mmCIF file of C-alpha atoms in Angstrom:
data_model
loop_
_atom_site.group_PDB
_atom_site.id
_atom_site.type_symbol
_atom_site.label_atom_id
_atom_site.label_comp_id
_atom_site.label_asym_id
_atom_site.label_seq_id
_atom_site.Cartn_x
_atom_site.Cartn_y
_atom_site.Cartn_z
ATOM 1 C CA MET A 467 51.987 88.792 167.222
ATOM 2 C CA GLN A 468 49.309 87.331 164.970
ATOM 3 C CA LYS A 469 45.853 87.121 166.549
ATOM 4 C CA PRO A 470 43.804 83.897 166.376
ATOM 5 C CA LYS A 471 40.964 84.338 163.888
ATOM 6 C CA SER A 472 37.632 83.689 165.621
ATOM 7 C CA VAL A 473 35.221 86.457 164.522
ATOM 8 C CA THR A 474 33.154 86.299 161.328
ATOM 9 C CA SER A 475 31.714 89.233 159.398
ATOM 10 C CA LEU A 476 28.224 88.312 160.588
ATOM 11 C CA GLN A 477 29.371 88.237 164.201
ATOM 12 C CA LEU A 478 30.885 91.702 163.831
ATOM 13 C CA THR A 479 27.539 92.995 162.522
ATOM 14 C CA LEU A 480 25.538 91.387 165.313
ATOM 15 C CA THR A 481 28.011 92.373 168.029
ATOM 16 C CA THR A 482 28.121 96.007 166.940
ATOM 17 C CA GLY A 483 24.345 96.277 166.689
ATOM 18 C CA THR A 484 23.760 94.647 170.068
ATOM 19 C CA ALA A 485 26.426 96.587 171.976
ATOM 20 C CA ILE A 486 24.836 99.909 171.005
ATOM 21 C CA ILE A 487 21.253 99.117 172.053
ATOM 22 C CA GLY A 488 21.135 99.592 175.809
ATOM 23 C CA VAL A 489 19.581 101.079 178.881
ATOM 24 C CA GLY A 490 19.127 104.560 177.392
ATOM 25 C CA ILE A 491 16.452 103.326 175.009
ATOM 26 C CA LEU A 492 13.759 103.983 177.642
ATOM 27 C CA ALA A 493 14.529 107.627 178.415
ATOM 28 C CA PHE A 494 16.245 109.043 175.334
ATOM 29 C CA PRO A 495 13.020 110.183 173.556
ATOM 30 C CA ARG A 496 12.194 112.476 176.480
ATOM 31 C CA ILE A 497 15.707 113.914 176.737
ATOM 32 C CA VAL A 498 15.966 114.614 172.993
ATOM 33 C CA VAL A 499 12.430 116.024 172.679
ATOM 34 C CA GLU A 500 13.240 118.582 175.381
ATOM 35 C CA TYR A 501 15.658 120.179 172.909
ATOM 36 C CA VAL A 502 14.095 119.758 169.444
ATOM 37 C CA ASP A 503 10.425 118.761 169.870
ATOM 38 C CA THR A 504 9.278 116.924 166.710
ATOM 39 C CA GLY A 505 12.766 117.128 165.244
ATOM 40 C CA ALA A 506 13.898 114.270 167.503
ATOM 41 C CA PRO A 507 13.880 111.577 164.745
ATOM 42 C CA MET A 508 15.962 113.847 162.520
ATOM 43 C CA ALA A 509 18.419 114.378 165.385
ATOM 44 C CA ALA A 510 18.686 110.596 165.749
ATOM 45 C CA PHE A 511 19.453 110.293 162.033
ATOM 46 C CA PHE A 512 22.294 112.831 162.172
ATOM 47 C CA ALA A 513 23.682 111.072 165.253
ATOM 48 C CA ILE A 514 23.770 107.779 163.331
ATOM 49 C CA ALA A 515 25.662 109.444 160.487
ATOM 50 C CA LEU A 516 28.198 110.924 162.916
ATOM 51 C CA MET A 517 28.902 107.684 164.739
ATOM 52 C CA ALA A 518 28.894 105.641 161.515
ATOM 53 C CA PHE A 519 31.704 107.880 160.296
ATOM 54 C CA GLY A 520 33.554 107.147 163.542
ATOM 55 C CA SER A 521 33.143 103.417 162.937
ATOM 56 C CA LEU A 522 34.546 103.789 159.403
ATOM 57 C CA VAL A 523 37.602 105.488 160.917
ATOM 58 C CA LEU A 524 38.110 102.422 163.111
ATOM 59 C CA CYS A 525 37.768 100.129 160.093
ATOM 60 C CA TYR A 526 40.306 102.205 158.153
ATOM 61 C CA LEU A 527 42.823 101.966 160.997
ATOM 62 C CA GLY A 528 42.055 98.282 161.491
ATOM 63 C CA ASN A 529 42.918 97.532 157.875
ATOM 64 C CA ALA A 530 46.120 99.559 158.221
ATOM 65 C CA TYR A 531 47.125 97.544 161.317
ATOM 66 C CA PRO A 532 45.411 94.161 160.748
ATOM 67 C CA GLU A 533 47.194 92.305 163.561
ATOM 68 C CA GLN A 534 46.747 94.917 166.292
ATOM 69 C CA THR A 535 43.809 96.112 168.334
ATOM 70 C CA LEU A 536 42.870 99.778 168.672
ATOM 71 C CA PHE A 537 44.839 100.122 171.903
ATOM 72 C CA GLU A 538 47.918 98.354 170.532
ATOM 73 C CA TYR A 539 48.520 100.389 167.379
ATOM 74 C CA ALA A 540 47.787 103.549 169.372
ATOM 75 C CA ASP A 541 51.099 102.885 171.164
ATOM 76 C CA ASN A 542 52.906 103.376 167.867
ATOM 77 C CA LEU A 543 50.955 106.461 166.860
ATOM 78 C CA LEU A 544 50.709 108.303 170.178
ATOM 79 C CA GLY A 545 53.712 106.900 172.001
ATOM 80 C CA ARG A 546 53.426 104.410 174.840
ATOM 81 C CA THR A 547 53.483 106.879 177.703
ATOM 82 C CA PHE A 548 50.899 109.280 176.319
ATOM 83 C CA ASN A 549 48.701 106.416 175.119
ATOM 84 C CA ARG A 550 48.710 104.855 178.579
ATOM 85 C CA ILE A 551 47.497 108.145 180.058
ATOM 86 C CA VAL A 552 44.704 108.389 177.473
ATOM 87 C CA LEU A 553 43.699 104.757 177.975
ATOM 88 C CA ALA A 554 43.611 105.212 181.751
ATOM 89 C CA VAL A 555 41.113 108.049 181.295
ATOM 90 C CA LEU A 556 39.183 106.048 178.698
ATOM 91 C CA GLY A 557 39.050 102.984 180.943
ATOM 92 C CA VAL A 558 37.784 104.963 183.933
ATOM 93 C CA TYR A 559 35.220 106.674 181.695
ATOM 94 C CA PHE A 560 33.780 103.364 180.492
ATOM 95 C CA LEU A 561 33.693 102.108 184.074
ATOM 96 C CA GLU A 562 31.555 105.173 184.842
ATOM 97 C CA LEU A 563 29.296 104.377 181.868
ATOM 98 C CA THR A 564 28.933 100.836 183.187
ATOM 99 C CA ALA A 565 28.050 102.131 186.642
ATOM 100 C CA LEU A 566 25.489 104.660 185.349
ATOM 101 C CA ALA A 567 23.834 102.054 183.133
ATOM 102 C CA SER A 568 23.631 99.670 186.099
ATOM 103 C CA ARG A 569 22.098 102.373 188.294
ATOM 104 C CA GLU A 570 19.532 103.288 185.624
ATOM 105 C CA PHE A 571 18.697 99.600 185.278
ATOM 106 C CA GLY A 572 18.155 99.393 189.028
ATOM 107 C CA GLU A 573 15.885 102.464 189.046
ATOM 108 C CA VAL A 574 13.655 101.050 186.319
ATOM 109 C CA VAL A 575 13.428 97.604 187.914
ATOM 110 C CA ILE A 576 12.514 98.772 191.420
ATOM 111 C CA THR A 577 9.969 101.240 190.010
ATOM 112 C CA SER A 578 8.265 98.932 187.522
ATOM 113 C CA VAL A 579 8.670 95.369 188.784
ATOM 114 C CA LEU A 580 10.369 94.808 192.156
ATOM 115 C CA GLN A 581 9.104 97.698 194.265
ATOM 116 C CA HIS A 582 10.183 96.135 197.570
ATOM 117 C CA THR A 583 13.652 95.073 196.463
ATOM 118 C CA PRO A 584 16.600 97.273 197.494
ATOM 119 C CA ILE A 585 18.184 98.965 194.494
ATOM 120 C CA THR A 586 21.619 97.780 195.632
ATOM 121 C CA VAL A 587 20.530 94.184 195.053
ATOM 122 C CA THR A 588 19.436 94.786 191.466
ATOM 123 C CA ILE A 589 22.608 96.727 190.688
ATOM 124 C CA MET A 590 24.824 94.055 192.261
ATOM 125 C CA VAL A 591 23.180 91.242 190.293
ATOM 126 C CA MET A 592 23.615 93.000 186.940
ATOM 127 C CA VAL A 593 27.204 94.134 187.596
ATOM 128 C CA LEU A 594 28.179 90.707 188.915
ATOM 129 C CA LEU A 595 26.728 89.060 185.802
ATOM 130 C CA ALA A 596 28.702 91.441 183.586
ATOM 131 C CA THR A 597 31.855 90.875 185.666
ATOM 132 C CA VAL A 598 31.702 87.120 185.200
ATOM 133 C CA SER A 599 31.018 87.524 181.472
ATOM 134 C CA THR A 600 33.978 89.858 180.880
ATOM 135 C CA ARG A 601 36.362 87.108 181.981
ATOM 136 C CA ASN A 602 35.829 85.472 178.570
ATOM 137 C CA ASP A 603 38.073 86.024 175.558
ATOM 138 C CA ILE A 604 37.224 88.145 172.519
ATOM 139 C CA GLY A 605 35.728 85.226 170.600
ATOM 140 C CA SER A 606 33.314 84.393 173.419
ATOM 141 C CA PHE A 607 32.481 88.085 173.774
ATOM 142 C CA ALA A 608 31.430 88.251 170.107
ATOM 143 C CA ARG A 609 29.435 85.024 170.331
ATOM 144 C CA ILE A 610 27.532 86.133 173.432
ATOM 145 C CA LEU A 611 26.445 89.455 171.916
ATOM 146 C CA SER A 612 25.670 87.796 168.568
ATOM 147 C CA PHE A 613 23.405 85.284 170.295
ATOM 148 C CA TYR A 614 21.367 87.974 172.056
ATOM 149 C CA MET A 615 20.880 90.239 169.042
ATOM 150 C CA PRO A 616 17.682 88.551 167.672
ATOM 151 C CA LEU A 617 16.275 88.327 171.219
ATOM 152 C CA VAL A 618 16.567 92.108 171.514
ATOM 153 C CA TYR A 619 15.603 93.387 168.069
ATOM 154 C CA PHE A 620 12.656 91.281 166.940
ATOM 155 C CA PRO A 621 10.466 91.435 170.100
ATOM 156 C CA ALA A 622 11.149 95.166 170.419
ATOM 157 C CA LEU A 623 10.065 95.798 166.827
ATOM 158 C CA VAL A 624 6.920 93.700 167.209
ATOM 159 C CA ILE A 625 5.873 95.526 170.384
ATOM 160 C CA VAL A 626 6.512 98.933 168.804
ATOM 161 C CA VAL A 627 4.445 98.021 165.733
ATOM 162 C CA LEU A 628 1.563 96.810 167.918
ATOM 163 C CA SER A 629 1.584 100.127 169.782
ATOM 164 C CA LEU A 630 0.994 102.131 166.604
ATOM 165 C CA LYS A 631 -2.763 101.571 166.755
ATOM 166 C CA SER A 632 -2.888 104.734 168.887
ATOM 167 C CA ALA A 633 -0.599 106.764 166.604
ATOM 168 C CA ARG A 634 -1.580 110.121 165.155
ATOM 169 C CA LEU A 635 0.298 111.483 162.171
ATOM 170 C CA VAL A 636 -0.153 115.082 163.294
ATOM 171 C CA ASN A 637 1.996 114.405 166.378
ATOM 172 C CA ILE A 638 5.174 114.004 164.311
ATOM 173 C CA MET A 639 4.705 117.205 162.303
ATOM 174 C CA PRO A 640 6.850 119.054 161.370
ATOM 175 C CA VAL A 641 9.407 116.310 160.820
ATOM 176 C CA LEU A 642 12.125 118.943 160.478
ATOM 177 C CA GLY A 643 11.173 120.474 163.819
ATOM 178 C CA MET A 644 14.794 120.666 164.937
ATOM 179 C CA PHE A 645 15.267 123.519 162.447
ATOM 180 C CA HIS A 646 12.178 125.452 163.565
ATOM 181 C CA ARG A 647 12.659 125.711 167.311
ATOM 182 C CA GLY A 648 15.177 127.593 169.387
ATOM 183 C CA SER A 649 18.815 128.010 168.492
ATOM 184 C CA GLY A 650 21.035 125.796 166.395
ATOM 185 C CA TRP A 651 22.839 124.870 169.600
ATOM 186 C CA ASP A 652 19.744 122.969 170.788
ATOM 187 C CA ALA A 653 19.853 120.877 167.627
ATOM 188 C CA VAL A 654 23.565 120.159 168.121
ATOM 189 C CA ILE A 655 23.001 119.079 171.731
ATOM 190 C CA ALA A 656 20.139 116.793 170.649
ATOM 191 C CA VAL A 657 22.327 115.111 168.036
ATOM 192 C CA LEU A 658 25.172 114.635 170.523
ATOM 193 C CA ILE A 659 22.804 113.181 173.156
ATOM 194 C CA VAL A 660 21.747 110.446 170.743
ATOM 195 C CA ALA A 661 25.355 109.972 169.587
ATOM 196 C CA ALA A 662 26.344 109.345 173.218
ATOM 197 C CA LEU A 663 24.219 106.179 173.113
ATOM 198 C CA TYR A 664 26.596 104.743 170.480
ATOM 199 C CA GLN A 665 29.850 104.963 172.414
ATOM 200 C CA ASN A 666 30.180 101.196 172.725
ATOM 201 C CA TYR A 667 31.015 101.179 169.012
ATOM 202 C CA LEU A 668 34.666 101.108 170.136
ATOM 203 C CA VAL A 669 34.285 97.320 170.403
ATOM 204 C CA VAL A 670 34.904 97.350 166.650
ATOM 205 C CA GLY A 671 38.507 98.385 167.274
ATOM 206 C CA LEU A 672 38.977 95.363 169.547
ATOM 207 C CA LEU A 673 37.342 92.832 167.218
ATOM 208 C CA LEU A 674 38.973 93.675 163.878
ATOM 209 C CA PRO A 675 42.332 91.848 164.274
ATOM 210 C CA PHE A 676 40.437 88.677 165.201
ATOM 211 C CA MET A 677 38.332 88.676 162.005
ATOM 212 C CA TYR A 678 38.653 86.041 159.303
ATOM 213 C CA ARG A 679 38.038 88.636 156.556
ATOM 214 C CA ILE A 680 39.002 92.060 157.815
ATOM 215 C CA GLN A 681 38.457 93.560 154.342
ATOM 216 C CA SER A 682 34.677 93.278 154.831
ATOM 217 C CA ALA A 683 34.753 94.930 158.262
ATOM 218 C CA TRP A 684 33.493 98.310 157.052
ATOM 219 C CA LYS A 685 30.388 96.760 155.500
ATOM 220 C CA SER A 686 29.626 94.616 158.565
ATOM 221 C CA THR A 687 30.168 97.533 160.926
ATOM 222 C CA LEU A 688 27.902 99.889 158.968
ATOM 223 C CA ILE A 689 25.111 97.309 158.849
ATOM 224 C CA GLY A 690 25.348 96.872 162.614
ATOM 225 C CA MET A 691 25.433 100.621 163.257
ATOM 226 C CA PHE A 692 22.500 101.408 160.973
ATOM 227 C CA SER A 693 20.482 98.471 162.347
ATOM 228 C CA ALA A 694 20.768 99.920 165.846
ATOM 229 C CA GLY A 695 20.082 103.391 164.454
ATOM 230 C CA ALA A 696 16.932 102.142 162.741
ATOM 231 C CA ILE A 697 15.658 100.838 166.088
ATOM 232 C CA TYR A 698 16.251 104.227 167.711
ATOM 233 C CA ILE A 699 14.532 106.110 164.899
ATOM 234 C CA ILE A 700 11.552 103.742 164.783
ATOM 235 C CA ILE A 701 11.079 104.013 168.545
ATOM 236 C CA MET A 702 11.381 107.800 168.368
ATOM 237 C CA PHE A 703 8.754 108.048 165.613
ATOM 238 C CA ALA A 704 6.459 105.641 167.476
ATOM 239 C CA VAL A 705 6.708 107.480 170.802
ATOM 240 C CA LEU A 706 6.149 110.850 169.128
ATOM 241 C CA SER A 707 3.188 109.676 167.071
ATOM 242 C CA VAL A 708 1.438 108.095 170.069
ATOM 243 C CA PHE A 709 2.045 110.720 172.785
ATOM 244 C CA GLY A 710 3.121 113.951 171.074
ATOM 245 C CA PHE A 711 6.152 115.954 172.178
ATOM 246 C CA GLU A 712 4.380 117.839 174.986
ATOM 247 C CA GLU A 713 3.194 114.657 176.695
ATOM 248 C CA ILE A 714 6.593 112.962 176.273
ATOM 249 C CA LYS A 715 8.206 115.673 178.396
ATOM 250 C CA ASN A 716 6.059 114.504 181.340
ATOM 251 C CA LEU A 717 7.064 110.829 181.030
ATOM 252 C CA THR A 718 10.174 109.515 182.746
ATOM 253 C CA TRP A 719 10.481 106.490 180.439
ATOM 254 C CA PRO A 720 8.407 107.154 177.288
ATOM 255 C CA THR A 721 9.425 103.908 175.567
ATOM 256 C CA LEU A 722 8.126 101.872 178.501
ATOM 257 C CA GLU A 723 4.851 103.796 178.415
ATOM 258 C CA LEU A 724 4.672 103.061 174.692
ATOM 259 C CA ALA A 725 4.943 99.337 175.400
ATOM 260 C CA LYS A 726 1.980 99.624 177.788
ATOM 261 C CA THR A 727 -0.224 100.814 174.911
ATOM 262 C CA ALA A 728 0.600 97.752 172.775
ATOM 263 C CA ALA A 729 -1.949 94.945 172.527
ATOM 264 C CA LEU A 730 -2.296 91.776 170.486
ATOM 265 C CA PRO A 731 -5.271 91.563 168.098
ATOM 266 C CA ALA A 732 -6.441 88.314 169.708
ATOM 267 C CA ALA A 733 -6.452 90.048 173.121
ATOM 268 C CA PHE A 734 -5.365 86.968 175.052
ATOM 269 C CA ILE A 735 -2.478 88.961 176.532
ATOM 270 C CA GLU A 736 -3.634 92.182 178.141
ATOM 271 C CA ARG A 737 -0.224 93.817 178.690
ATOM 272 C CA LEU A 738 2.981 93.526 176.710
ATOM 273 C CA ASP A 739 5.145 95.821 178.822
ATOM 274 C CA PRO A 740 6.430 92.920 181.003
ATOM 275 C CA ILE A 741 7.633 91.220 177.808
ATOM 276 C CA PHE A 742 9.223 94.467 176.679
ATOM 277 C CA LEU A 743 10.977 94.800 180.043
ATOM 278 C CA ALA A 744 12.389 91.304 179.644
ATOM 279 C CA VAL A 745 13.741 92.278 176.232
ATOM 280 C CA TRP A 746 15.092 95.524 177.668
ATOM 281 C CA VAL A 747 16.920 93.689 180.486
ATOM 282 C CA THR A 748 18.688 91.606 177.837
ATOM 283 C CA ALA A 749 19.657 94.774 175.952
ATOM 284 C CA VAL A 750 20.919 96.370 179.170
ATOM 285 C CA PHE A 751 23.105 93.379 179.937
ATOM 286 C CA CYS A 752 24.625 93.495 176.436
ATOM 287 C CA ALA A 753 25.394 97.224 176.691
ATOM 288 C CA ILE A 754 26.875 96.929 180.184
ATOM 289 C CA PHE A 755 28.869 93.881 179.113
ATOM 290 C CA ALA A 756 30.298 95.776 176.117
ATOM 291 C CA ALA A 757 31.204 98.919 178.121
ATOM 292 C CA TYR A 758 32.754 96.769 180.865
ATOM 293 C CA PHE A 759 34.772 94.830 178.283
ATOM 294 C CA ILE A 760 36.127 98.019 176.686
ATOM 295 C CA ALA A 761 37.106 99.400 180.104
ATOM 296 C CA ILE A 762 38.848 96.189 181.176
ATOM 297 C CA ASN A 763 40.816 95.926 177.925
ATOM 298 C CA ALA A 764 41.878 99.576 178.120
ATOM 299 C CA LEU A 765 43.055 99.264 181.728
ATOM 300 C CA SER A 766 44.760 95.934 181.043
ATOM 301 C CA HIS A 767 46.769 97.656 178.325
ATOM 302 C CA VAL A 768 47.675 100.445 180.747
ATOM 303 C CA PHE A 769 49.027 97.972 183.307
ATOM 304 C CA ARG A 770 50.535 95.686 180.638
ATOM 305 C CA LEU A 771 48.555 92.673 181.825
ATOM 306 C CA GLN A 772 48.573 89.506 179.742
ATOM 307 C CA ASP A 773 45.238 88.364 181.183
ATOM 308 C CA HIS A 774 42.348 90.709 182.040
ATOM 309 C CA ARG A 775 40.420 88.246 184.195
ATOM 310 C CA ALA A 776 41.835 89.309 187.539
ATOM 311 C CA LEU A 777 41.289 92.972 186.703
ATOM 312 C CA SER A 778 37.629 92.373 185.873
ATOM 313 C CA LEU A 779 37.083 91.209 189.445
ATOM 314 C CA ALA A 780 39.205 93.980 190.944
ATOM 315 C CA VAL A 781 37.115 96.804 189.462
ATOM 316 C CA PHE A 782 33.779 95.280 190.521
ATOM 317 C CA PRO A 783 33.603 97.219 193.834
ATOM 318 C CA ILE A 784 34.613 100.415 192.008
ATOM 319 C CA ILE A 785 31.681 100.105 189.615
ATOM 320 C CA PHE A 786 29.319 99.318 192.457
ATOM 321 C CA GLU A 787 30.474 102.392 194.373
ATOM 322 C CA LEU A 788 30.165 104.641 191.301
ATOM 323 C CA ALA A 789 26.635 103.372 190.702
ATOM 324 C CA ALA A 790 25.635 104.421 194.235
ATOM 325 C CA GLN A 791 26.790 108.039 193.815
ATOM 326 C CA PRO A 792 23.664 109.684 192.283
ATOM 327 C CA SER A 793 21.329 110.680 195.111
ATOM 328 C CA ASN A 794 18.075 110.231 193.148
ATOM 329 C CA ILE A 795 16.754 109.648 189.648
ATOM 330 C CA VAL A 796 16.841 113.359 188.745
ATOM 331 C CA ASP A 797 20.489 113.556 189.767
ATOM 332 C CA LEU A 798 21.134 110.316 187.861
ATOM 333 C CA TYR A 799 19.883 111.647 184.521
ATOM 334 C CA ARG A 800 21.701 114.934 185.023
ATOM 335 C CA ILE A 801 24.958 113.013 185.484
ATOM 336 C CA ILE A 802 24.176 110.703 182.553
ATOM 337 C CA LYS A 803 23.675 113.654 180.223
ATOM 338 C CA THR A 804 26.837 115.419 181.406
ATOM 339 C CA VAL A 805 29.016 112.301 181.309
ATOM 340 C CA GLY A 806 27.618 111.150 177.967
ATOM 341 C CA LEU A 807 28.199 114.456 176.207
ATOM 342 C CA SER A 808 31.678 115.041 177.637
ATOM 343 C CA GLY A 809 32.734 111.469 176.865
ATOM 344 C CA LEU A 810 32.239 111.950 173.131
ATOM 345 C CA VAL A 811 35.546 113.819 173.172
ATOM 346 C CA LEU A 812 37.159 110.496 174.098
ATOM 347 C CA SER A 813 35.098 107.963 172.168
ATOM 348 C CA LEU A 814 35.094 109.996 168.937
ATOM 349 C CA GLY A 815 38.227 112.082 169.396
ATOM 350 C CA TYR A 816 40.529 109.139 170.165
ATOM 351 C CA PRO A 817 40.026 107.280 166.833
ATOM 352 C CA PHE A 818 40.020 110.538 164.842
ATOM 353 C CA LEU A 819 43.308 111.606 166.408
ATOM 354 C CA LEU A 820 44.860 108.227 165.619
ATOM 355 C CA ALA A 821 43.644 108.449 162.011
ATOM 356 C CA VAL A 822 45.144 111.917 161.588
ATOM 357 C CA LEU A 823 48.479 110.751 163.022
ATOM 358 C CA HIS A 824 48.453 107.689 160.760
ATOM 359 C CA VAL A 825 47.826 109.809 157.652
ATOM 360 C CA LEU A 826 50.550 112.270 158.644
ATOM 361 C CA ARG A 827 53.007 109.448 159.277
ATOM 362 C CA ARG A 828 52.326 108.000 155.831
ATOM 363 C CA ALA A 829 52.675 111.405 154.177
ATOM 364 C CA HIS A 830 55.866 112.294 156.092
ATOM 365 C CA PRO A 831 57.717 109.093 157.023
ATOM 366 C CA ALA A 832 60.546 109.260 159.563
ATOM 367 C CA PRO A 833 64.119 109.618 158.204
ATOM 368 C CA SER A 834 65.028 106.117 159.392
ATOM 369 C CA SER A 835 62.178 104.594 157.402
ATOM 370 C CA LYS A 836 63.302 106.575 154.327
ATOM 371 C CA ARG A 837 66.807 105.092 154.667
ATOM 372 C CA ARG A 838 65.369 101.595 154.963
ATOM 373 C CA ARG A 839 63.360 102.125 151.784
ATOM 374 C CA ALA A 840 66.438 103.430 149.985
ATOM 375 C CA LYS A 841 68.474 100.382 151.019
ATOM 376 C CA SER A 842 65.734 98.016 149.899
ATOM 377 C CA THR A 843 65.676 99.625 146.452
#
């Protein structure tokens, strides 16, 4: 059935770029530096290239099946039964990502701003806000994320630039540090850790059939992906140049500490980190909203639901319970790293598998399709 066209090329760019920037922006410099030292920006670059290739795979499939979403044409390529099993796992995985992002949000808020507020309250508020938002259709989803994109990117860039007054060029040397330290496996892990931050790129597969001009999807998607990647690389360079890789390893949230070093030349605002936190909360909401939306659409396809609104409310207590599982912040980041790395098998492997099956089907069409072609000629 033909989808109503409600998403522009610009909205696809803004939605993709906003969905990728999320809660991990505070801690990822520390996690990556632990593996590759000054090679962290280079690891971020390779991660962008990897996930950009994944997004091009989605655009290729979207142009091959212009009236179907990622989950719909997967029924034809994988078979309905097997695809439902895969989507059930994928849906549960993105519910876990939503829960972990909500828990990390709660940890940052009660540590930095609301020290006397129970963490369950902060988690409940964010998850409830995302739950209400996921009840919208795909057009509203794209408009919401498109609206928030400038509110996330521009203030973050300004604050990072203002923090560079304390930068030292020697702290980022050697730039190719990922090739000078340890084994090649450390470099691979560092690249995959950054790539795990991009897993919400699967929203592209849901948006494509609703586009006015699907032929321009690859260009819009790449601009969105590389815009988010540029933010990650700029933040990584800034954090490294200000603190150095040894000091970063002692900071729980290096990006937040970087914001504390920023100051306006006029000096009428002493601290900019509260402003940065406000920007970060907006980014967290967008990332949680996107992961929640992917999970709900995947599970709705599993249960063959025509409307996902009821399901979005039904999984709310599940997300809240998953968010309460980590016992402390150390356990939280251990789970985040494990879940993020293992989930790349799903978020990257699923589109790649579909692309391979599509190419094979075109190269070796079924006998019935050959007979239909013969009759038509």
